Tab-separated table of C-alpha atoms in Angstrom:
chain	number	residue	atom	x	y	z
A	304	UNK	CA	12.500	25.730	-6.438
A	305	UNK	CA	10.255	25.704	-3.374
A	306	UNK	CA	8.854	22.760	-1.427
A	307	UNK	CA	5.528	22.709	-3.260
A	308	UNK	CA	7.199	22.297	-6.642
A	309	UNK	CA	9.494	19.558	-5.352
A	310	UNK	CA	6.541	17.670	-3.905
A	311	UNK	CA	4.613	18.049	-7.172
A	312	UNK	CA	7.529	16.653	-9.176
A	313	UNK	CA	7.867	13.706	-6.782
A	314	UNK	CA	4.163	12.913	-6.968
A	315	UNK	CA	4.169	13.060	-10.761
A	316	UNK	CA	7.021	10.574	-10.890
A	317	UNK	CA	5.169	8.242	-8.557
A	318	UNK	CA	2.014	7.887	-10.635
A	319	UNK	CA	1.457	4.410	-12.151
A	320	UNK	CA	2.287	4.286	-15.863
A	321	UNK	CA	1.964	1.439	-18.377
A	322	UNK	CA	1.117	-1.106	-15.694
A	323	UNK	CA	-0.760	-4.368	-16.093
A	324	UNK	CA	-4.218	-4.695	-14.538
A	325	UNK	CA	-2.700	-6.603	-11.606
A	326	UNK	CA	0.041	-3.974	-11.278
A	327	UNK	CA	-2.505	-1.144	-11.208
A	328	UNK	CA	-4.562	-2.991	-8.587
A	329	UNK	CA	-1.483	-3.563	-6.413
A	330	UNK	CA	-0.407	0.055	-6.865
A	331	UNK	CA	-3.683	1.707	-5.869
A	332	UNK	CA	-4.264	-0.794	-3.038
A	333	UNK	CA	-0.851	-0.192	-1.461
A	334	UNK	CA	-1.066	3.570	-1.894
A	335	UNK	CA	-4.500	3.566	-0.237
A	336	UNK	CA	-3.186	1.398	2.615
A	337	UNK	CA	-0.189	3.718	3.039
A	338	UNK	CA	-2.473	6.761	3.203
A	339	UNK	CA	-4.780	5.000	5.692
A	340	UNK	CA	-1.868	4.052	7.964
A	341	UNK	CA	-0.516	7.590	7.733
A	342	UNK	CA	-3.846	8.986	8.942
A	343	UNK	CA	-3.853	6.531	11.866
A	344	UNK	CA	-0.278	7.472	12.817
A	345	UNK	CA	-0.893	11.226	12.691
A	346	UNK	CA	-4.020	10.688	14.814
A	347	UNK	CA	-1.919	8.835	17.406
A	348	UNK	CA	0.518	11.743	17.398
A	349	UNK	CA	-2.281	14.258	17.894
A	350	UNK	CA	-3.700	12.125	20.737
A	351	UNK	CA	-0.274	12.124	22.452
A	352	UNK	CA	-0.109	15.923	22.194
A	353	UNK	CA	-3.691	16.213	23.429
A	354	UNK	CA	-2.774	14.645	26.791
A	355	UNK	CA	-1.948	18.051	28.300
A	356	UNK	CA	-2.941	21.675	27.547
A	357	UNK	CA	0.736	22.557	28.064
A	358	UNK	CA	1.597	20.648	24.879
A	359	UNK	CA	-1.301	21.719	22.701
A	360	UNK	CA	-2.334	20.497	19.248
A	361	UNK	CA	-1.753	21.509	15.661
A	362	UNK	CA	-3.592	24.792	14.887
A	363	UNK	CA	-6.492	23.249	12.941
A	364	UNK	CA	-7.258	20.522	15.489
A	365	UNK	CA	-6.858	23.021	18.338
A	366	UNK	CA	-9.562	25.211	16.769
A	367	UNK	CA	-11.825	22.179	16.366
A	368	UNK	CA	-11.351	21.093	19.994
A	369	UNK	CA	-12.197	24.597	21.203
A	370	UNK	CA	-15.274	24.907	18.974
A	371	UNK	CA	-16.475	21.401	19.886
A	372	UNK	CA	-16.326	22.356	23.569
A	373	UNK	CA	-18.228	25.601	22.937
A	374	UNK	CA	-20.940	23.781	20.946
A	375	UNK	CA	-21.004	20.821	23.390
A	376	UNK	CA	-20.385	18.224	20.689
A	377	UNK	CA	-17.723	15.586	20.071
A	378	UNK	CA	-14.431	16.414	18.387
A	379	UNK	CA	-15.016	13.778	15.703
A	380	UNK	CA	-18.398	15.186	14.703
A	381	UNK	CA	-17.344	18.847	14.726
A	382	UNK	CA	-14.108	18.157	12.798
A	383	UNK	CA	-16.092	16.230	10.187
A	384	UNK	CA	-18.427	19.216	9.715
A	385	UNK	CA	-15.522	21.710	9.598
A	386	UNK	CA	-13.701	19.569	7.036
A	387	UNK	CA	-16.845	19.316	4.921
A	388	UNK	CA	-17.245	23.114	4.837
A	389	UNK	CA	-13.636	23.544	3.651
A	390	UNK	CA	-14.124	20.599	1.278
A	391	UNK	CA	-16.927	22.459	-0.526
A	392	UNK	CA	-14.652	25.437	-1.205
A	393	UNK	CA	-11.795	23.163	-2.351
A	394	UNK	CA	-14.188	21.351	-4.698
A	395	UNK	CA	-14.923	24.559	-6.583
A	396	UNK	CA	-11.420	26.082	-6.360
A	397	UNK	CA	-9.235	23.075	-7.228
A	398	UNK	CA	-10.967	19.700	-7.257
A	399	UNK	CA	-7.759	17.994	-8.486
A	400	UNK	CA	-6.580	17.983	-4.878
A	401	UNK	CA	-9.548	15.814	-3.861
A	402	UNK	CA	-9.216	12.042	-3.756
A	403	UNK	CA	-9.852	9.027	-1.570
A	404	UNK	CA	-7.152	10.292	0.812
A	405	UNK	CA	-9.157	13.507	1.255
A	406	UNK	CA	-12.282	11.582	2.226
A	407	UNK	CA	-10.411	9.269	4.618
A	408	UNK	CA	-8.724	12.192	6.336
A	409	UNK	CA	-11.806	14.362	6.773
A	410	UNK	CA	-13.903	11.440	8.071
A	411	UNK	CA	-11.408	9.510	10.206
A	412	UNK	CA	-8.991	11.923	11.914
A	413	UNK	CA	-11.334	13.490	14.475
A	414	UNK	CA	-12.819	10.166	15.560
A	415	UNK	CA	-9.417	8.443	15.646
A	416	UNK	CA	-7.976	11.182	17.885
A	417	UNK	CA	-10.890	10.593	20.284
A	418	UNK	CA	-10.338	6.830	20.184
A	419	UNK	CA	-6.563	6.974	20.738
A	420	UNK	CA	-7.016	9.583	23.501
A	421	UNK	CA	-9.399	7.244	25.321
A	422	UNK	CA	-6.919	4.365	25.034
A	423	UNK	CA	-4.085	6.578	26.286
A	424	UNK	CA	-5.981	7.678	29.398
A	425	UNK	CA	-6.949	4.075	30.132
A	426	UNK	CA	-3.302	3.001	29.946
A	427	UNK	CA	-1.938	6.057	31.798
A	428	UNK	CA	-4.713	7.273	34.129
A	429	UNK	CA	-2.580	9.370	36.499
A	430	UNK	CA	-1.400	12.963	36.199
A	431	UNK	CA	1.458	13.316	33.710
A	432	UNK	CA	4.895	14.093	35.122
A	433	UNK	CA	7.397	16.415	33.455
A	434	UNK	CA	9.262	13.457	31.937
A	435	UNK	CA	6.025	12.024	30.519
A	436	UNK	CA	5.112	15.421	29.025
A	437	UNK	CA	8.509	15.687	27.315
A	438	UNK	CA	8.137	12.149	25.947
A	439	UNK	CA	4.592	12.910	24.729
A	440	UNK	CA	5.822	16.100	23.043
A	441	UNK	CA	8.648	14.387	21.175
A	442	UNK	CA	6.720	11.229	20.270
A	443	UNK	CA	3.580	13.203	19.402
A	444	UNK	CA	5.420	15.546	17.026
A	445	UNK	CA	7.311	12.685	15.387
A	446	UNK	CA	4.151	10.629	14.879
A	447	UNK	CA	2.063	13.596	13.716
A	448	UNK	CA	4.559	14.728	11.074
A	449	UNK	CA	5.450	11.152	10.026
A	450	UNK	CA	1.765	10.329	9.579
A	451	UNK	CA	1.216	13.535	7.592
A	452	UNK	CA	4.051	12.571	5.267
A	453	UNK	CA	2.771	9.000	4.812
A	454	UNK	CA	-0.801	10.010	3.998
A	455	UNK	CA	0.214	12.768	1.551
A	456	UNK	CA	2.987	10.910	-0.325
A	457	UNK	CA	0.666	8.479	-2.229
A	458	UNK	CA	-0.956	11.546	-3.864
A	459	UNK	CA	-4.507	10.303	-3.297
A	460	UNK	CA	-5.743	13.737	-2.326
A	461	UNK	CA	-4.951	15.855	0.709
A	462	UNK	CA	-7.021	16.888	3.711
A	463	UNK	CA	-9.182	19.966	3.083
A	464	UNK	CA	-7.060	21.984	5.522
A	465	UNK	CA	-3.821	20.968	3.764
A	466	UNK	CA	-5.236	22.047	0.397
A	467	UNK	CA	-5.712	25.669	1.494
A	468	UNK	CA	-2.036	26.730	1.354
A	469	UNK	CA	-1.192	25.376	-2.129
A	470	UNK	CA	-4.335	26.931	-3.580
A	471	UNK	CA	-3.578	30.247	-1.866
A	472	UNK	CA	0.045	30.209	-3.052
A	473	UNK	CA	-1.087	29.663	-6.652
A	474	UNK	CA	-3.790	32.319	-6.639
A	475	UNK	CA	-1.837	34.895	-4.622
A	476	UNK	CA	1.464	34.173	-6.434
A	477	UNK	CA	3.453	33.554	-3.263
A	478	UNK	CA	5.622	30.696	-2.011
A	479	UNK	CA	3.923	27.656	-0.527
A	480	UNK	CA	5.964	27.955	2.689
A	481	UNK	CA	4.807	31.563	3.162
A	482	UNK	CA	1.163	30.653	2.562
A	483	UNK	CA	1.336	27.656	4.917
A	484	UNK	CA	2.932	29.584	7.788
A	485	UNK	CA	0.365	32.391	7.365
A	486	UNK	CA	-2.475	29.841	7.328
A	487	UNK	CA	-1.231	28.050	10.446
A	488	UNK	CA	-0.696	31.325	12.289
A	489	UNK	CA	-4.254	32.488	11.491
A	490	UNK	CA	-5.689	29.238	12.843
A	491	UNK	CA	-3.351	29.434	15.833
A	492	UNK	CA	-4.778	32.860	16.719
A	493	UNK	CA	-8.314	31.546	16.194
A	494	UNK	CA	-7.525	28.583	18.482
A	495	UNK	CA	-6.506	31.007	21.237
A	496	UNK	CA	-9.746	32.961	20.764
A	497	UNK	CA	-11.945	29.846	21.118
A	498	UNK	CA	-9.822	28.528	24.030
A	499	UNK	CA	-8.500	25.541	22.110
A	500	UNK	CA	-5.505	23.569	23.451
A	501	UNK	CA	-2.632	25.821	22.315
A	502	UNK	CA	0.809	25.048	23.721
A	503	UNK	CA	4.411	24.320	22.824
A	504	UNK	CA	3.481	21.757	20.177
A	505	UNK	CA	1.022	24.149	18.510
A	506	UNK	CA	3.764	26.714	17.967
A	507	UNK	CA	6.296	24.103	16.825
A	508	UNK	CA	3.831	22.609	14.336
A	509	UNK	CA	2.854	26.065	13.045
A	510	UNK	CA	6.457	26.919	12.191
A	511	UNK	CA	8.319	23.638	11.690
A	512	UNK	CA	5.920	20.992	10.372
A	513	UNK	CA	7.198	21.587	6.813
A	514	UNK	CA	10.851	20.695	7.571
A	515	UNK	CA	9.819	17.714	9.721
A	516	UNK	CA	7.532	16.374	6.992
A	517	UNK	CA	10.355	16.851	4.461
A	518	UNK	CA	12.572	14.695	6.671
A	519	UNK	CA	10.003	11.894	6.724
A	520	UNK	CA	9.478	12.249	2.961
A	521	UNK	CA	13.185	11.695	2.422
A	522	UNK	CA	13.677	8.833	4.880
A	523	UNK	CA	10.412	6.862	4.726
A	524	UNK	CA	7.642	8.052	2.404
A	525	UNK	CA	9.587	8.487	-0.842
A	526	UNK	CA	11.458	5.160	-0.448
A	527	UNK	CA	8.099	3.468	0.237
A	528	UNK	CA	6.632	5.016	-2.897
A	529	UNK	CA	9.653	3.806	-4.875
A	530	UNK	CA	9.053	0.309	-3.519
A	531	UNK	CA	5.348	0.450	-4.430
A	532	UNK	CA	6.254	1.519	-7.975
A	533	UNK	CA	8.750	-1.330	-8.331
A	534	UNK	CA	6.330	-3.897	-6.889
A	535	UNK	CA	3.610	-2.657	-9.263
A	536	UNK	CA	5.958	-3.280	-12.195
A	537	UNK	CA	6.694	-6.829	-10.989
A	538	UNK	CA	3.847	-7.886	-8.618
A	539	UNK	CA	4.388	-11.137	-6.692
A	540	UNK	CA	3.870	-12.422	-3.144
A	541	UNK	CA	7.618	-12.988	-2.771
A	542	UNK	CA	8.446	-9.384	-3.662
A	543	UNK	CA	5.619	-8.155	-1.430
A	544	UNK	CA	6.831	-10.109	1.625
A	545	UNK	CA	10.425	-9.025	1.071
A	546	UNK	CA	9.418	-5.397	0.671
A	547	UNK	CA	7.229	-5.368	3.788
A	548	UNK	CA	10.094	-6.789	5.859
A	549	UNK	CA	12.550	-4.189	4.559
A	550	UNK	CA	10.053	-1.352	5.001
A	551	UNK	CA	9.313	-2.383	8.590
A	552	UNK	CA	12.991	-2.493	9.529
A	553	UNK	CA	13.717	0.791	7.763
A	554	UNK	CA	10.734	2.516	9.377
A	555	UNK	CA	11.717	1.358	12.857
A	556	UNK	CA	15.315	2.471	12.390
A	557	UNK	CA	14.273	5.889	11.049
A	558	UNK	CA	11.812	6.482	13.905
A	559	UNK	CA	14.349	5.331	16.507
A	560	UNK	CA	17.093	7.532	15.058
A	561	UNK	CA	14.748	10.518	14.854
A	562	UNK	CA	13.620	10.070	18.467
A	563	UNK	CA	17.163	9.730	19.808
A	564	UNK	CA	18.541	12.675	17.845
A	565	UNK	CA	15.537	14.858	18.703
A	566	UNK	CA	15.812	14.026	22.421
A	567	UNK	CA	19.551	14.702	22.423
A	568	UNK	CA	19.066	17.958	20.535
A	569	UNK	CA	16.324	19.091	22.904
A	570	UNK	CA	18.563	18.514	25.925
A	571	UNK	CA	21.088	21.007	24.500
A	572	UNK	CA	18.616	23.699	23.401
A	573	UNK	CA	18.702	25.572	26.696
A	574	UNK	CA	22.474	26.014	26.418
A	575	UNK	CA	22.358	27.931	23.123
A	576	UNK	CA	22.641	31.707	23.060
A	577	UNK	CA	20.186	33.603	20.820
A	578	UNK	CA	22.875	34.016	18.169
A	579	UNK	CA	23.806	30.322	18.287
A	580	UNK	CA	20.150	29.332	18.088
A	581	UNK	CA	19.613	31.426	14.943
A	582	UNK	CA	22.779	29.928	13.427
A	583	UNK	CA	21.529	26.388	14.206
A	584	UNK	CA	18.201	27.136	12.503
A	585	UNK	CA	19.925	28.507	9.387
A	586	UNK	CA	22.384	25.593	9.176
A	587	UNK	CA	19.617	23.010	9.638
A	588	UNK	CA	17.439	24.568	6.948
A	589	UNK	CA	20.403	24.698	4.543
A	590	UNK	CA	21.274	21.045	5.198
A	591	UNK	CA	17.660	19.931	4.675
A	592	UNK	CA	17.431	21.739	1.335
A	593	UNK	CA	20.762	20.302	0.167
A	594	UNK	CA	19.852	16.760	1.250
A	595	UNK	CA	16.463	16.973	-0.481
A	596	UNK	CA	18.064	18.105	-3.764
A	597	UNK	CA	20.677	15.343	-3.617
A	598	UNK	CA	18.030	12.712	-2.856
A	599	UNK	CA	15.822	13.876	-5.744
A	600	UNK	CA	18.792	13.786	-8.127
A	601	UNK	CA	19.871	10.247	-7.180
A	602	UNK	CA	16.273	9.024	-7.139
A	603	UNK	CA	15.648	10.322	-10.660
A	604	UNK	CA	18.919	8.814	-11.888
A	605	UNK	CA	18.065	5.442	-10.315
A	606	UNK	CA	14.623	5.314	-11.935
A	607	UNK	CA	16.089	6.208	-15.341
A	608	UNK	CA	18.709	3.458	-15.054
A	609	UNK	CA	16.125	0.841	-14.012
A	610	UNK	CA	13.796	1.906	-16.836
A	611	UNK	CA	16.606	1.515	-19.372
A	612	UNK	CA	17.473	-1.906	-17.957
A	613	UNK	CA	13.832	-3.020	-18.264
A	614	UNK	CA	13.694	-1.818	-21.899
A	615	UNK	CA	16.829	-3.764	-22.806
A	616	UNK	CA	15.523	-6.822	-20.997
A	617	UNK	CA	12.312	-6.739	-23.060
A	618	UNK	CA	14.324	-6.371	-26.278
A	619	UNK	CA	16.609	-9.263	-25.316
A	620	UNK	CA	19.652	-6.978	-25.338
A	621	UNK	CA	21.019	-7.984	-21.929
A	622	UNK	CA	23.970	-10.358	-21.702
A	623	UNK	CA	24.141	-13.021	-18.980
A	624	UNK	CA	25.942	-10.836	-16.419
A	625	UNK	CA	23.506	-7.976	-16.940
A	626	UNK	CA	20.547	-10.324	-16.505
A	627	UNK	CA	21.986	-11.492	-13.180
A	628	UNK	CA	22.274	-7.891	-11.985
A	629	UNK	CA	18.734	-7.128	-13.186
A	630	UNK	CA	17.308	-10.200	-11.422
A	631	UNK	CA	19.130	-9.318	-8.205
A	632	UNK	CA	17.702	-5.790	-8.384
A	633	UNK	CA	14.205	-7.251	-8.612
């Protein structure tokens, strides 16, 4: 089963079902907020990568920066127009992929990258040193892929650019990963033609954004969606405050661990031979696939157990000890 199918199954499981009016309101509000924050985070990541042409941007944004410079317009305005053109095609080809998340992404990203870039240059006005460039590369990639995961996980629609690959994979009968890499490579070539900021990050994003996003799905986005589903079933200010605290701590720990492990791994990259590098890539891909399958299995089992517990609670079939466990789980 490829990544697209796994993501589809996850999103289907995360849709609100049999919720009260308050639960539905909480659910859609939190999912919208999660998508909005994800867009802001990925924009911060793109702004960090935009600090130097050596780093470069993701293929789509790199094309937009190059075209905006050629047409002497702002990045925000040109990216909005480019997104709208793709949006029209997506509307006729597969409008199910359009939602409030689509609109937020196509309207906000370009302008937010401009805004965060301005703030960055005000805070760090001097020429970037090698250490600063390395930090910007690592932090930028982590933020960009983490934000992408957060805005896509609520299943409120994807950005027009992100909708191209799944539609192409369905119509051309190929794997999502193949379609996405081909799409990113085409835009990467186009970015070079229009003199967009293509660099190390552009190549990394073109080839490895899928695995990085899968990591964030597993460690942050899917657990957050599980929490939103549980809070929607039992909405209260107490549960909301408790969940926000846990999510904040978990998010900080995941980001810190990812930064430290990525920095450590990068320091050892130069020491690998070509054969060792290929072996590391194969082992990492295998471990990611295995971890994703195990997570999906335990997540499904957990939701089934909780659902059964809720049914028995409603029927009055829980004894005192079971009720205590159920209340603690809430």
